[in-house]
PDB file of C-alpha atoms in Angstrom:
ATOM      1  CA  UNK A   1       4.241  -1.188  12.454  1.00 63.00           C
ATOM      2  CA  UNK A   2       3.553  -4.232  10.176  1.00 72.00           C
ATOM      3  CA  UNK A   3       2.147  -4.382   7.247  1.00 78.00           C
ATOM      4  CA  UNK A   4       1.425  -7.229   3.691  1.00 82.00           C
ATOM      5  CA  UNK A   5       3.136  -6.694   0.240  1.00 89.00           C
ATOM      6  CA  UNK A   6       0.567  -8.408  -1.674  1.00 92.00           C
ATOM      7  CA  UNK A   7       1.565  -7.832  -5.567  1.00 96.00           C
ATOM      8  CA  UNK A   8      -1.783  -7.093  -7.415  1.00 97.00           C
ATOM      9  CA  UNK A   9      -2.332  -7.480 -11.410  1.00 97.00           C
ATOM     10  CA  UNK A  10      -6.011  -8.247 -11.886  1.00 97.00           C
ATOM     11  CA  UNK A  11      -5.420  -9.097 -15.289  1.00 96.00           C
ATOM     12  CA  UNK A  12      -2.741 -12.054 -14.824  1.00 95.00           C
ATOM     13  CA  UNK A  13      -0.947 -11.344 -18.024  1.00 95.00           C
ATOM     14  CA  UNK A  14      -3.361 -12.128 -20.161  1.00 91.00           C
ATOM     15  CA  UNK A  15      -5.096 -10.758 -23.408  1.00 87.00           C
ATOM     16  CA  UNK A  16      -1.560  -8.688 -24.262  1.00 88.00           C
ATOM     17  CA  UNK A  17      -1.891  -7.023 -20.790  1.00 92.00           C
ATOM     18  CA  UNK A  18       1.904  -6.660 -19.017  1.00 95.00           C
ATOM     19  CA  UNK A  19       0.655  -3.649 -16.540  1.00 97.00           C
ATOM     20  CA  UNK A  20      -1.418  -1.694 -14.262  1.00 98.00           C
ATOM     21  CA  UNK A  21      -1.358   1.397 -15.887  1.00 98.00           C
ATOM     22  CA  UNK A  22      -5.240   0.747 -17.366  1.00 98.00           C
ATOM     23  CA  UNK A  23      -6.149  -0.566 -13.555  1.00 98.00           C
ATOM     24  CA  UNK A  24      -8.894   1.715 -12.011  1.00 98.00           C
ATOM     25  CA  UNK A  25      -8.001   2.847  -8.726  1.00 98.00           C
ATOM     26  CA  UNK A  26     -10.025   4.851  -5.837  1.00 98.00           C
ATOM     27  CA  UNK A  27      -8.469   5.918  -2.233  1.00 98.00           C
ATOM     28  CA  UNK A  28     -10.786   7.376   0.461  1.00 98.00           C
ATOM     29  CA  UNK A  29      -7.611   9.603   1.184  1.00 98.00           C
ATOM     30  CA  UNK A  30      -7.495  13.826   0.955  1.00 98.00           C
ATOM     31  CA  UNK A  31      -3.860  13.551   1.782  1.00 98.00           C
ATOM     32  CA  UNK A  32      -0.534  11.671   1.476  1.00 98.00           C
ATOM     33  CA  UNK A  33       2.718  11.816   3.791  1.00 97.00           C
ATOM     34  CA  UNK A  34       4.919  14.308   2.314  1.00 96.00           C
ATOM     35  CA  UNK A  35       8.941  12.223   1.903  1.00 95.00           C
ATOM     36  CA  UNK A  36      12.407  12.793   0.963  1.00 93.00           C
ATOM     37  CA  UNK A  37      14.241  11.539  -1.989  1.00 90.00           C
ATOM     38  CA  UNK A  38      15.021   8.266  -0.203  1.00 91.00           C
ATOM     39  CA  UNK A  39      11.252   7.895   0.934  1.00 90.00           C
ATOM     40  CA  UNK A  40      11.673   8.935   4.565  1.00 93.00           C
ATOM     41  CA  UNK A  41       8.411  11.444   5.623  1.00 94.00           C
ATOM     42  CA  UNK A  42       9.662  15.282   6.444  1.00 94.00           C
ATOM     43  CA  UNK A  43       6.620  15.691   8.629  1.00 94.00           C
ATOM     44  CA  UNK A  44       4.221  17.779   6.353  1.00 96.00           C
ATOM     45  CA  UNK A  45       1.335  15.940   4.717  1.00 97.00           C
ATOM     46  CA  UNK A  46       0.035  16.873   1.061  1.00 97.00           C
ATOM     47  CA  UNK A  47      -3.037  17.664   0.124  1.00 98.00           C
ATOM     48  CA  UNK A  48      -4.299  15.491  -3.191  1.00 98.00           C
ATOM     49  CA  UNK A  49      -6.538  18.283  -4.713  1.00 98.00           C
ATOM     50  CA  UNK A  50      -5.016  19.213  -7.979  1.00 97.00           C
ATOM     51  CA  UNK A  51      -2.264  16.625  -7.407  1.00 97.00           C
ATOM     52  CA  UNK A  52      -1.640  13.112  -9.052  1.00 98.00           C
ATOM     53  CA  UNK A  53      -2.448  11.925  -5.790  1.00 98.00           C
ATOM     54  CA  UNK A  54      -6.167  12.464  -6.265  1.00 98.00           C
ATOM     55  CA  UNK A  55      -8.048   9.607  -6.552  1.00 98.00           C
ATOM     56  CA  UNK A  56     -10.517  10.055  -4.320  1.00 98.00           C
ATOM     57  CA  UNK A  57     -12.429  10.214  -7.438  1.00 98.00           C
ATOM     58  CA  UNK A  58     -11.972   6.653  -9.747  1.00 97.00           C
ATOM     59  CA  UNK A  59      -8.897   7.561 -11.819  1.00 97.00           C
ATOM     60  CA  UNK A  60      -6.624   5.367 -13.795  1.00 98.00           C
ATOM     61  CA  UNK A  61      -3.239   4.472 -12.412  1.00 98.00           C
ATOM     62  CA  UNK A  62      -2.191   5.272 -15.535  1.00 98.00           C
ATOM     63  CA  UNK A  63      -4.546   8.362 -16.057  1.00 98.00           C
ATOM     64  CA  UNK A  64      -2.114  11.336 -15.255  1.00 97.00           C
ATOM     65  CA  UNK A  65       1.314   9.323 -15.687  1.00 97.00           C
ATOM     66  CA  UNK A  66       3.307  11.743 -16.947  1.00 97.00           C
ATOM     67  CA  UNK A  67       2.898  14.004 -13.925  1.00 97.00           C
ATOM     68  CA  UNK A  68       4.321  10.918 -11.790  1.00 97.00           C
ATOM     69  CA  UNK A  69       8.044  11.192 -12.493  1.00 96.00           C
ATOM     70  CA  UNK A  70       9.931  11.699  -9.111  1.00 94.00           C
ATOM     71  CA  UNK A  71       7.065  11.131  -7.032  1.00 92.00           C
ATOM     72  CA  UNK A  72       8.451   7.379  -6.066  1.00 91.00           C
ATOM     73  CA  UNK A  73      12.202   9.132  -5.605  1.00 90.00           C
ATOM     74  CA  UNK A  74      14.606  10.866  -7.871  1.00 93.00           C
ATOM     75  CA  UNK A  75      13.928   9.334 -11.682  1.00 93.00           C
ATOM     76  CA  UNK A  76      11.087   7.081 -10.184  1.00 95.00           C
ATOM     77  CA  UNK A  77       7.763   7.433 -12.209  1.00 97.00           C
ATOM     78  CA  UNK A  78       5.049   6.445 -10.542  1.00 98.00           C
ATOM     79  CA  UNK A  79       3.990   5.679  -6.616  1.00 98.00           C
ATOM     80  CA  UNK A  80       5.463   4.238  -3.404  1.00 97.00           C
ATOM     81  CA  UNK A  81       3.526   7.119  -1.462  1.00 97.00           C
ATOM     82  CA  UNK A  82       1.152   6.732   2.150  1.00 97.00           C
ATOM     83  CA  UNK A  83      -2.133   8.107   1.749  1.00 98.00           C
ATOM     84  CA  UNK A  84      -3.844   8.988   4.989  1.00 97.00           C
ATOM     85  CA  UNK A  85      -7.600   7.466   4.757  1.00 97.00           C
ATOM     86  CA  UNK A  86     -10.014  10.350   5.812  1.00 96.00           C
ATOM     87  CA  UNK A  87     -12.416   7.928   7.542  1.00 93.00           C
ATOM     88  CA  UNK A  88     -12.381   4.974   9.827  1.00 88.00           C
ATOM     89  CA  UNK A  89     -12.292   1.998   6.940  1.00 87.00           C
ATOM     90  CA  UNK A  90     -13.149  -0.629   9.211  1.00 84.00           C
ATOM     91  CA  UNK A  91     -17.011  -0.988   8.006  1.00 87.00           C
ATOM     92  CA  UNK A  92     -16.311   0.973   4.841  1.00 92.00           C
ATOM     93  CA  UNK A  93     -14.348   0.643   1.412  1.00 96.00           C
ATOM     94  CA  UNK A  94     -10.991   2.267   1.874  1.00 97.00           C
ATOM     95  CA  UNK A  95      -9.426   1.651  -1.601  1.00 98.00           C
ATOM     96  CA  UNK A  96     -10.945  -0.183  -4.464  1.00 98.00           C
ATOM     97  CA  UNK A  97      -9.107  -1.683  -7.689  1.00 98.00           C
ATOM     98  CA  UNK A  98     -10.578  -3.140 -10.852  1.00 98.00           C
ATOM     99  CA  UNK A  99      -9.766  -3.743 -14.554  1.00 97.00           C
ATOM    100  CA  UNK A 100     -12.141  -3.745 -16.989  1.00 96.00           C
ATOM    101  CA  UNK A 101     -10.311  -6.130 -19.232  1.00 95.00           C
ATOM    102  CA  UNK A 102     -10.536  -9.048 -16.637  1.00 95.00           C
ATOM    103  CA  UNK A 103     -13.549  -7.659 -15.040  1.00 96.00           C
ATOM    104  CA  UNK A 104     -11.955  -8.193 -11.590  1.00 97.00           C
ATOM    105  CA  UNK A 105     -12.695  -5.936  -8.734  1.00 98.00           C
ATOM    106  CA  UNK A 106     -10.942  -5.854  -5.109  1.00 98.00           C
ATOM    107  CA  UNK A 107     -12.620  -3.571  -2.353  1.00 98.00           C
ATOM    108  CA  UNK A 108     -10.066  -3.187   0.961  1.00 97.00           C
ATOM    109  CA  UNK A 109     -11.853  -2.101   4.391  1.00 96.00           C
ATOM    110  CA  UNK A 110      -8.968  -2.323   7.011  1.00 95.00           C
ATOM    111  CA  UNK A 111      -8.710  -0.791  10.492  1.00 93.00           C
ATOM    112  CA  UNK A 112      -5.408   0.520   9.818  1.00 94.00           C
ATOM    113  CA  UNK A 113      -5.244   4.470   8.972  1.00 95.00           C
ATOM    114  CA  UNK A 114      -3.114   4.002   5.824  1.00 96.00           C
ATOM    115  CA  UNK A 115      -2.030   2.645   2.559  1.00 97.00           C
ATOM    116  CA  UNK A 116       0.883   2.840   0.796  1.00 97.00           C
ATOM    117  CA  UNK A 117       0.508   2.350  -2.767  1.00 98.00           C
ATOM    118  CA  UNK A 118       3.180   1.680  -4.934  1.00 97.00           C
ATOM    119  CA  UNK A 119       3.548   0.754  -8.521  1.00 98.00           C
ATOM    120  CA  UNK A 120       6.718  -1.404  -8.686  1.00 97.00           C
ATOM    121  CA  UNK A 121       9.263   1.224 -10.606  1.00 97.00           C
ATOM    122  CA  UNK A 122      12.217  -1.289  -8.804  1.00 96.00           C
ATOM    123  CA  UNK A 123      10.278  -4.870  -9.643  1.00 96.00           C
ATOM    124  CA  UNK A 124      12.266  -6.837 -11.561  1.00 96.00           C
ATOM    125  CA  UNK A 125      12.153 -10.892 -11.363  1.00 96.00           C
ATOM    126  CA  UNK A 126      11.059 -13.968 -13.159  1.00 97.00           C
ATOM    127  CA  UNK A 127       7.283 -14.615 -13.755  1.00 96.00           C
ATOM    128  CA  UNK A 128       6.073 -17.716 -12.718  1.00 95.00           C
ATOM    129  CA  UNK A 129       5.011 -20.160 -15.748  1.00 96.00           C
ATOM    130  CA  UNK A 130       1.194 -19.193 -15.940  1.00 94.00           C
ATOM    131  CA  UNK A 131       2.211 -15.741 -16.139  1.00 95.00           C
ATOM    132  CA  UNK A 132       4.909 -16.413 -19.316  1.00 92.00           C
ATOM    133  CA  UNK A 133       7.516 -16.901 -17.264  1.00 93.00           C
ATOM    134  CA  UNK A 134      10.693 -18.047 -17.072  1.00 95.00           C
ATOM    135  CA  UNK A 135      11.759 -15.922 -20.294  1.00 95.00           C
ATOM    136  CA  UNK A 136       9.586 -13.065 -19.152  1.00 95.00           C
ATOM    137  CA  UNK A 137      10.034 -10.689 -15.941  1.00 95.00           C
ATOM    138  CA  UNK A 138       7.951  -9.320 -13.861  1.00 96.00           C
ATOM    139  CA  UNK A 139       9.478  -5.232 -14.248  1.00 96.00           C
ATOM    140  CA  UNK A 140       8.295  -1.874 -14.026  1.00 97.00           C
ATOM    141  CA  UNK A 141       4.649  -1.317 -13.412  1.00 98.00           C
ATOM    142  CA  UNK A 142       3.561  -4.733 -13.932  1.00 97.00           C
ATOM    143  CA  UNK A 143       1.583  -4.564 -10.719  1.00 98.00           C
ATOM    144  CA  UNK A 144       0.749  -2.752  -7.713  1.00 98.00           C
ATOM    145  CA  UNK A 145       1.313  -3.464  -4.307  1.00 98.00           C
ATOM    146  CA  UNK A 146      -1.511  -1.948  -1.889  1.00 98.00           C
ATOM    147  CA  UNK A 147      -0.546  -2.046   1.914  1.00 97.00           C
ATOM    148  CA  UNK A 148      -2.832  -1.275   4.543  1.00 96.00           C
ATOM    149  CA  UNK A 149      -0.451   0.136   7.371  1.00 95.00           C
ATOM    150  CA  UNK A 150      -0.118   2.847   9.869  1.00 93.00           C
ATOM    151  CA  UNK A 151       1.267   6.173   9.995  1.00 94.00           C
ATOM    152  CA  UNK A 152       5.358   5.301   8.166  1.00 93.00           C
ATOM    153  CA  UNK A 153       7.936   6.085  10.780  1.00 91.00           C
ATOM    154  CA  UNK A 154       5.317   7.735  13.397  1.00 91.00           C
ATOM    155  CA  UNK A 155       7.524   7.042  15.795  1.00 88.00           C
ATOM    156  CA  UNK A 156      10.292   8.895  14.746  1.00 90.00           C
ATOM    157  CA  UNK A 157       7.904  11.856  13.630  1.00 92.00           C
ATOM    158  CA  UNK A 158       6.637  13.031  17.190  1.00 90.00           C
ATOM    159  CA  UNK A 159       5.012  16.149  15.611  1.00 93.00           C
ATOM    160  CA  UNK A 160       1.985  13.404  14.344  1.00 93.00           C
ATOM    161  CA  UNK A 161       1.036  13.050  18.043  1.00 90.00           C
ATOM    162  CA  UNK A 162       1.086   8.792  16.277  1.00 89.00           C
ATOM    163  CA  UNK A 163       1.056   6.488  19.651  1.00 83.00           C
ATOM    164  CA  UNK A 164       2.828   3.122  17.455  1.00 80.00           C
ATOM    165  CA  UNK A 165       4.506   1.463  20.669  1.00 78.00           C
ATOM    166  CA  UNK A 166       3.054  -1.795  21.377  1.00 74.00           C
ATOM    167  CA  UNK A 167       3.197  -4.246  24.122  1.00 66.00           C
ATOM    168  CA  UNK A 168       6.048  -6.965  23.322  1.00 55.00           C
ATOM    169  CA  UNK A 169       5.116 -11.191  23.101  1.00 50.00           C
ATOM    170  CA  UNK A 170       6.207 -13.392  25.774  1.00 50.00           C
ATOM    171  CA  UNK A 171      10.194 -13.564  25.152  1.00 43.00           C
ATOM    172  CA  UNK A 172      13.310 -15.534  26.777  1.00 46.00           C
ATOM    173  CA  UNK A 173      16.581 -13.557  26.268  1.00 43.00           C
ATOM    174  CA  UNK A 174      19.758 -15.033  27.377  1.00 39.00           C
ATOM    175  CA  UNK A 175      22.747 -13.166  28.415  1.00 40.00           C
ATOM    176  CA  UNK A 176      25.585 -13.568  29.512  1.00 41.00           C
ATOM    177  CA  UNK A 177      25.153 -12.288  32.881  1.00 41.00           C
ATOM    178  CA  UNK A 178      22.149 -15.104  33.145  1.00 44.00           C
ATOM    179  CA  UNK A 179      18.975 -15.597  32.416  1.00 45.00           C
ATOM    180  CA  UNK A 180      16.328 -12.507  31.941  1.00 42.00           C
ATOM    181  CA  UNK A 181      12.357 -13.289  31.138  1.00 46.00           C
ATOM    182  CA  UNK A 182       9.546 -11.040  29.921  1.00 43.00           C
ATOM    183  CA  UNK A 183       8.014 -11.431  33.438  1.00 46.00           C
ATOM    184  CA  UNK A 184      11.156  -9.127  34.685  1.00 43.00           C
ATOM    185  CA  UNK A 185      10.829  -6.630  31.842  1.00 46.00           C
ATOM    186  CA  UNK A 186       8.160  -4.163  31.332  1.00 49.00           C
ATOM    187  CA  UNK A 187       6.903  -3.227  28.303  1.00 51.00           C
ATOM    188  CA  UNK A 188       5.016   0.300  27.788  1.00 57.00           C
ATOM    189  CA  UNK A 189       1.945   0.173  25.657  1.00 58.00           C
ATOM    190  CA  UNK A 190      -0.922  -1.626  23.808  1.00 70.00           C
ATOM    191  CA  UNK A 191      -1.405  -4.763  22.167  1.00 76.00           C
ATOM    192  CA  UNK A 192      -0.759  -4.847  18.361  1.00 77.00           C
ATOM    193  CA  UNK A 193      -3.850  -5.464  16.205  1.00 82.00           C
ATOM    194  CA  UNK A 194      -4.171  -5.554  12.129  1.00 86.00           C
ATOM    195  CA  UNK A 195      -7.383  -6.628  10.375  1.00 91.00           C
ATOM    196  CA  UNK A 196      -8.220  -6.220   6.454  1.00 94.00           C
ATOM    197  CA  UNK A 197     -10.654  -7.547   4.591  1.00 95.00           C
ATOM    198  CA  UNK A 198     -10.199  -7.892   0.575  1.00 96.00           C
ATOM    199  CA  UNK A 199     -13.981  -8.458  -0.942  1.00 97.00           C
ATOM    200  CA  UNK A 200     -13.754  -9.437  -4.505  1.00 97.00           C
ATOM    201  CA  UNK A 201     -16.588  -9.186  -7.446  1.00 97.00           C
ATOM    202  CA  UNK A 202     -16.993  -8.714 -10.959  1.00 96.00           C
ATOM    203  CA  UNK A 203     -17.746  -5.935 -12.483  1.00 88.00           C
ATOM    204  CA  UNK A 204     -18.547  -7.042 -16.543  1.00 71.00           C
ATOM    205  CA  UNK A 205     -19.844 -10.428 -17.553  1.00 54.00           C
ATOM    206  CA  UNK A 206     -19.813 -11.822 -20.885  1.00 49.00           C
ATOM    207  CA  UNK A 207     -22.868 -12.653 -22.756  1.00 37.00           C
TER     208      UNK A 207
END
């Protein structure tokens, strides 16, 4: 299973604004994996109705924060959760994330049947220079990373009925009993594919 970790803070720092907190989010998603306290999925899945999870209504990341703590792991506040999208996303908008300090607005269609969403509780490094850096740090909640992905750890959760074994690339190994191609190996499966598109707009314009 692949996957991007493409940091997102639509408001680049500026105007006094060091988080995502205020960042409006929306996930076509009526359920997220169920995990353990070191993020590996039990097997159940979660409903989001009456959860912070919900967002299949436009919610702030921010919106029910205090009912975040240990979601992301054991004194984590916040997400690093998989929400299953209820639809195919390929022609549709599977998440959506805008500010409406910036104005900025990202719609995601992807043909994978996830995201993982996570909020950055464990981000901690030096900002670039546009972004006030060096003396400042990117840190906790300062963005949010939104990864279009598969089922995490199908494989190893057989209950899913999750086919993620894929046909291998051309490979040389060498060994030291000689010399073994991929033309003397078979590989089980399907080929790999991953495709999301990011459409970006503006949502407010000044006068």
């Amino acid at each position: 299973m692949l996957t991007q970790h493409i940091y997102w803070n639509l408001d680049a720092f500026q105007d006094g604004v060091n988080d995502i907190l205020g960042h409006h989010l929306q996930v076509d998603s009526s359920k997220v994996i169920a995990v353990d306290g070191i993020a590996i999925p039990t097997g159940p899945f979660i409903q989001v109705e009456g959860t912070p999870f919900d967002y299949r209504k436009e919610q702030k990341i921010g919106a029910r924060w205090n009912d975040t703590i240990n979601l992301c792991g054991p004194g984590c506040q916040g997400y690093d959760n998989a929400w299953v999208y209820d639809n195919i996303e390929s022609n549709k908008i599977g998440t959506s994330l805008w500010s409406d300090v910036s104005g900025i607005r990202v719609d995601i269609s992807t043909d994978q049947p996830a995201v993982q969403v996570y909020t950055s509780f464990w981000l901690n490094t030096t900002r670039k220079a546009v972004h006030g850096g060096p003396s400042l740090t990117y840190g906790r909640w300062s963005a949010v990373a939104i990864e279009q992905e598969g089922y995490i750890d199908a494989i190893n959760t057989p209950e899913w009925g999750v086919d993620q074994i894929c046909e291998s690339i051309p490979f040389d190994v060498i060994i030291a009993v000689g010399r073994i191609t991929h033309d003397t190996i078979d590989y089980p499966g399907k080929d790999f594919e991953w495709s999301s598109t990011y459409k970006f707009s503006v949502t407010n314009e000044e006068d």
